[in-house]
XYZ file of C-alpha atoms in Angstrom:
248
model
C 0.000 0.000 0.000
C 2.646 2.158 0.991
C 4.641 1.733 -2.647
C 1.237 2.836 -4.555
C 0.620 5.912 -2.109
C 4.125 6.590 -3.662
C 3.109 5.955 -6.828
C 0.153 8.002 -6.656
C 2.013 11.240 -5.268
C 4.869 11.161 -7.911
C 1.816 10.922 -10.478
C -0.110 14.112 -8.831
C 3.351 15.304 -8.803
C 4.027 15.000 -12.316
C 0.927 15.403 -13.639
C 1.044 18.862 -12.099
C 4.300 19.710 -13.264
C 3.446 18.880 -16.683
C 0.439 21.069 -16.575
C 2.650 24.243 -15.052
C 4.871 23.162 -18.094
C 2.017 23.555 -20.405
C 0.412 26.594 -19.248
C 3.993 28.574 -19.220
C 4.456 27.177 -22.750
C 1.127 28.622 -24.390
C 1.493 31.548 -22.476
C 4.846 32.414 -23.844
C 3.497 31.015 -27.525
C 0.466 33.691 -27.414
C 2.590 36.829 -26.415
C 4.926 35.675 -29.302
C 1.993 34.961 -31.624
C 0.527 38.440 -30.684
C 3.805 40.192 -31.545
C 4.293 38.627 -34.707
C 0.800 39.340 -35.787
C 1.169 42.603 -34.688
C 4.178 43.002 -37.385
C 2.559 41.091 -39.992
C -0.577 43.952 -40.773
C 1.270 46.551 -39.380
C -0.642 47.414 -35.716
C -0.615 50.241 -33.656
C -0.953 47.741 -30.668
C -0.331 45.293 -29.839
C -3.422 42.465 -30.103
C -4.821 39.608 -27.586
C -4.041 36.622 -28.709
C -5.735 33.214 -26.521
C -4.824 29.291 -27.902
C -7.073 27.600 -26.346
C -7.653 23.494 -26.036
C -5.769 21.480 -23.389
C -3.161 20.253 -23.476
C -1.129 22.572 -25.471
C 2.231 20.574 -25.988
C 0.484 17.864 -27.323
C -1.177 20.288 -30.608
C 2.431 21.826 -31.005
C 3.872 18.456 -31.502
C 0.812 17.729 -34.202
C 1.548 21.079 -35.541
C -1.800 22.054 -35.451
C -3.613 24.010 -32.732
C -7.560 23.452 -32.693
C -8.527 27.036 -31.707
C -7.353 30.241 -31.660
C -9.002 33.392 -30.498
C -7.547 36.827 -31.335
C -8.604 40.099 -30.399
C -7.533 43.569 -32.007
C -9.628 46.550 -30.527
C -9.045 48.898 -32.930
C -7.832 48.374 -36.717
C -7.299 50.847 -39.737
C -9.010 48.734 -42.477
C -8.034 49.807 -46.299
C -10.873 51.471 -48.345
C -9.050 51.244 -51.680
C -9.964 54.779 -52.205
C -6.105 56.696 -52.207
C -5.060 55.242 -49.342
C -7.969 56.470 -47.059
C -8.926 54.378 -44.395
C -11.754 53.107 -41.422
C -11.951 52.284 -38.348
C -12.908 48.781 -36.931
C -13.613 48.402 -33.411
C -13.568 45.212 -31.154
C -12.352 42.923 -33.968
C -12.708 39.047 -32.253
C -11.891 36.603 -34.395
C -12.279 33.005 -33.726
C -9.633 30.527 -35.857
C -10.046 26.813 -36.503
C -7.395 24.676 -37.188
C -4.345 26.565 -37.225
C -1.304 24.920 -39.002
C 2.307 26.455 -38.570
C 5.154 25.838 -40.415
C 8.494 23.831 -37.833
C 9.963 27.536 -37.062
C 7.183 28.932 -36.634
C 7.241 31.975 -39.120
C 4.216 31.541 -40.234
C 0.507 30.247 -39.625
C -2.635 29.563 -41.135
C -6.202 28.558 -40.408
C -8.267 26.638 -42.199
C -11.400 28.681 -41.023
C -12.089 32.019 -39.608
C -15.442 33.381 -38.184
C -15.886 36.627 -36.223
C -17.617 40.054 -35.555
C -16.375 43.740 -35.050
C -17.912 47.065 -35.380
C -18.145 50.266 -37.443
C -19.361 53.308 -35.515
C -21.390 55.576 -37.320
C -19.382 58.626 -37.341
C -17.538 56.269 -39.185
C -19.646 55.179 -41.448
C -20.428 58.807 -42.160
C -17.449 59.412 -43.533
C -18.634 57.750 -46.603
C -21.497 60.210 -47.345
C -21.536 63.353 -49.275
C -20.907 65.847 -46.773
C -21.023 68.590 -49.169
C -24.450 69.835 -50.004
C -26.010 68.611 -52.997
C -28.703 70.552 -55.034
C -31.532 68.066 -55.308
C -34.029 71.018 -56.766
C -32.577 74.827 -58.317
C -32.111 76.684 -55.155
C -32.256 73.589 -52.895
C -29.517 71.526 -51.339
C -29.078 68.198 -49.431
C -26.999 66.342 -47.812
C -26.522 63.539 -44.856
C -25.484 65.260 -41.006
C -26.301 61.846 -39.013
C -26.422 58.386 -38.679
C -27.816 56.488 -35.782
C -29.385 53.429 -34.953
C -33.097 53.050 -36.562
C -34.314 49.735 -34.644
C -34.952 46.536 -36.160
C -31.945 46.388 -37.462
C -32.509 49.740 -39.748
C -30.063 52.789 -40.181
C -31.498 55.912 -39.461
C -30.116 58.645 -41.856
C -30.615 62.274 -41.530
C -30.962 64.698 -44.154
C -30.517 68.321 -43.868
C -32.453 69.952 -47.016
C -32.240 73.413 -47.381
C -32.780 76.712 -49.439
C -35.879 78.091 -51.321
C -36.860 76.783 -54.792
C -38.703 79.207 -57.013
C -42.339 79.779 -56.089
C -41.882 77.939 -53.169
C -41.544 79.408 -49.217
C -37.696 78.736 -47.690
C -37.207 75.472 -46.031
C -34.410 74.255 -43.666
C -35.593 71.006 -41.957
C -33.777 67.345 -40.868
C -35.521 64.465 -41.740
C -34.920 61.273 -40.910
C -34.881 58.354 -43.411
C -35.062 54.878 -42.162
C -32.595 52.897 -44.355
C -31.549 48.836 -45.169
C -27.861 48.076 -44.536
C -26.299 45.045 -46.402
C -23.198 43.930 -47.803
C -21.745 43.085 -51.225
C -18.393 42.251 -52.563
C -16.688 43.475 -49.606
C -18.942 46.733 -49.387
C -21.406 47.663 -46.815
C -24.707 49.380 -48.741
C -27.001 51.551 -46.952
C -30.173 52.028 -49.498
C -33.150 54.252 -48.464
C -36.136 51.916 -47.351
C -38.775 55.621 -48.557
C -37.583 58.580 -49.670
C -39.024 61.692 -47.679
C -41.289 63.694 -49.080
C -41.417 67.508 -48.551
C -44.284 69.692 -49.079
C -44.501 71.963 -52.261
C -41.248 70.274 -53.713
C -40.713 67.741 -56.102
C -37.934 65.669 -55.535
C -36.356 63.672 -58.362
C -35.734 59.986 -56.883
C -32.742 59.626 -58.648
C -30.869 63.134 -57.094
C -32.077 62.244 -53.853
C -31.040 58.799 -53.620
C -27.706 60.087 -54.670
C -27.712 62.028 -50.903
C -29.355 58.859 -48.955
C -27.793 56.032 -50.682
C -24.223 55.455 -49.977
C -21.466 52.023 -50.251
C -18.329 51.746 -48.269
C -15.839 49.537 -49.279
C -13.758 47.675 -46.826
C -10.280 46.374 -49.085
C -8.196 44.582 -46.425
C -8.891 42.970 -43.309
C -6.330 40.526 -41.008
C -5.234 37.468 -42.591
C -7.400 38.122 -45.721
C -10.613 37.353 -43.792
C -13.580 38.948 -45.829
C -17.315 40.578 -44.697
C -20.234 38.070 -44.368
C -23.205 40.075 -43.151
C -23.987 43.312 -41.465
C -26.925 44.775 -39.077
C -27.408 47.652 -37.364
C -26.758 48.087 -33.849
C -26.883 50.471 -30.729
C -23.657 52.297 -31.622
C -23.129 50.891 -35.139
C -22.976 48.477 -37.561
C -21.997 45.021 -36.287
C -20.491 43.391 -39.091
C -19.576 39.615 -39.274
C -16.632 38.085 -41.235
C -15.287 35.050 -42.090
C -12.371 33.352 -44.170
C -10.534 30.038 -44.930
C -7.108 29.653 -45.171
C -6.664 32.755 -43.342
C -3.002 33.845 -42.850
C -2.123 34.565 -39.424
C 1.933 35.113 -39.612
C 4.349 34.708 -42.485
């Protein structure tokens, strides 16, 4: 009895060592991982980076790690419009099976799936903000964005000036709008158009004002948009990818 209460201590013993071992080991592998993807697309800071699945040692020797979450809170994401840029918040991306070469200078995952957010004095950015006449002697253009409920973009439109025959006007209106995305672009399209008394708006000039496309060029890895809605303080977009390159 006595040699298997031995036994049984240099097993707890071990076994405890070896998980000490592990934990030190993917700690030091995620601060390394997060520096390296921090030089790889070029970020201001650097990102979280968790490998999760136990134990770790035993998916290094595979070569293959089963999950990996990373984290970048804020992220200058290309337009492809002369270098002009956007801000992502709260980029959380969640990798699935993530393959690295024997030095480990590079990694990729097979999948990618995630969310992050657009505010909306971002998004405005990608509206006219000078005025555009929409009638002779009247101008439009967007001032606001904010969130319309079920899952609608409000827009609002300044309109102002005085078309002939017609008293001065200078009012904000608010247009409840459909956001989607397309080939890497989020669309915001006018649900109605508004309607103003005495004018006669031409749907074409004002849908020039309302409707609006931002295109998002380069994300981490190569990982590309999936859907979009409208949210509290934004646009929640989600993304995915496969083959996504993490490092190298």
């Amino acid at each position: 009895m006595r040699a298997l209460r031995i036994t049984l201590i240099i097993v707890v013993v071990l076994g405890g060592l070896f998980v000490l071992a592990d934990r030190l080991a993917v700690g030091f592998a995620e601060d390394e991982a997060a520096e390296k993807l921090k030089s790889t697309e070029n970020l201001a800071a650097t990102p979280d980076v968790s490998i999760n699945g136990f134990p770790f040692l035993t998916q290094v020797a595979s070569g293959e790690l089963d999950d990996v979450e990373v984290g970048i809170d804020d992220y200058e994401a290309s337009t492809g419009d002369g270098g002009k840029t956007i801000r992502i918040d709260g980029l959380r991306a969640n990798m699935k099976g993530v393959h690295f070469s024997g030095d480990y200078s590079s990694a990729t995952a097979a999948s990618a799936t995630g969310t992050a957010t657009i505010s909306y004095d971002e998004l405005l950015k990608a509206t006219k903000s000078e005025p555009t006449e929409v009638v002779p002697g009247v101008q439009a253009n967007v001032v606001g964005l904010s969130d319309g409920g079920n899952g609608k973009i409000k827009v609002a439109v300044r309109v102002q000036g005085k078309a002939a025959g017609v008293l001065p006007v200078d009012r904000t209106l608010s247009v409840l709008s459909t956001v989607t995305v397309e080939n890497n672009k989020v669309r915001v399209n006018a649900d109605a158009l508004p309607a103003i008394k005495g004018l006669s708006l031409a749907e074409d000039r004002v849908r020039s004002i309302t409707d609006f496309q931002q295109a998002i060029d380069r994300l981490p890895g190569g990982i590309e948009l999936d859907k979009v809605e409208a949210a509290k303080d934004g646009v929640v977009i989600s993304v995915k990818g496969s083959d996504v390159r993490l490092a190298g």
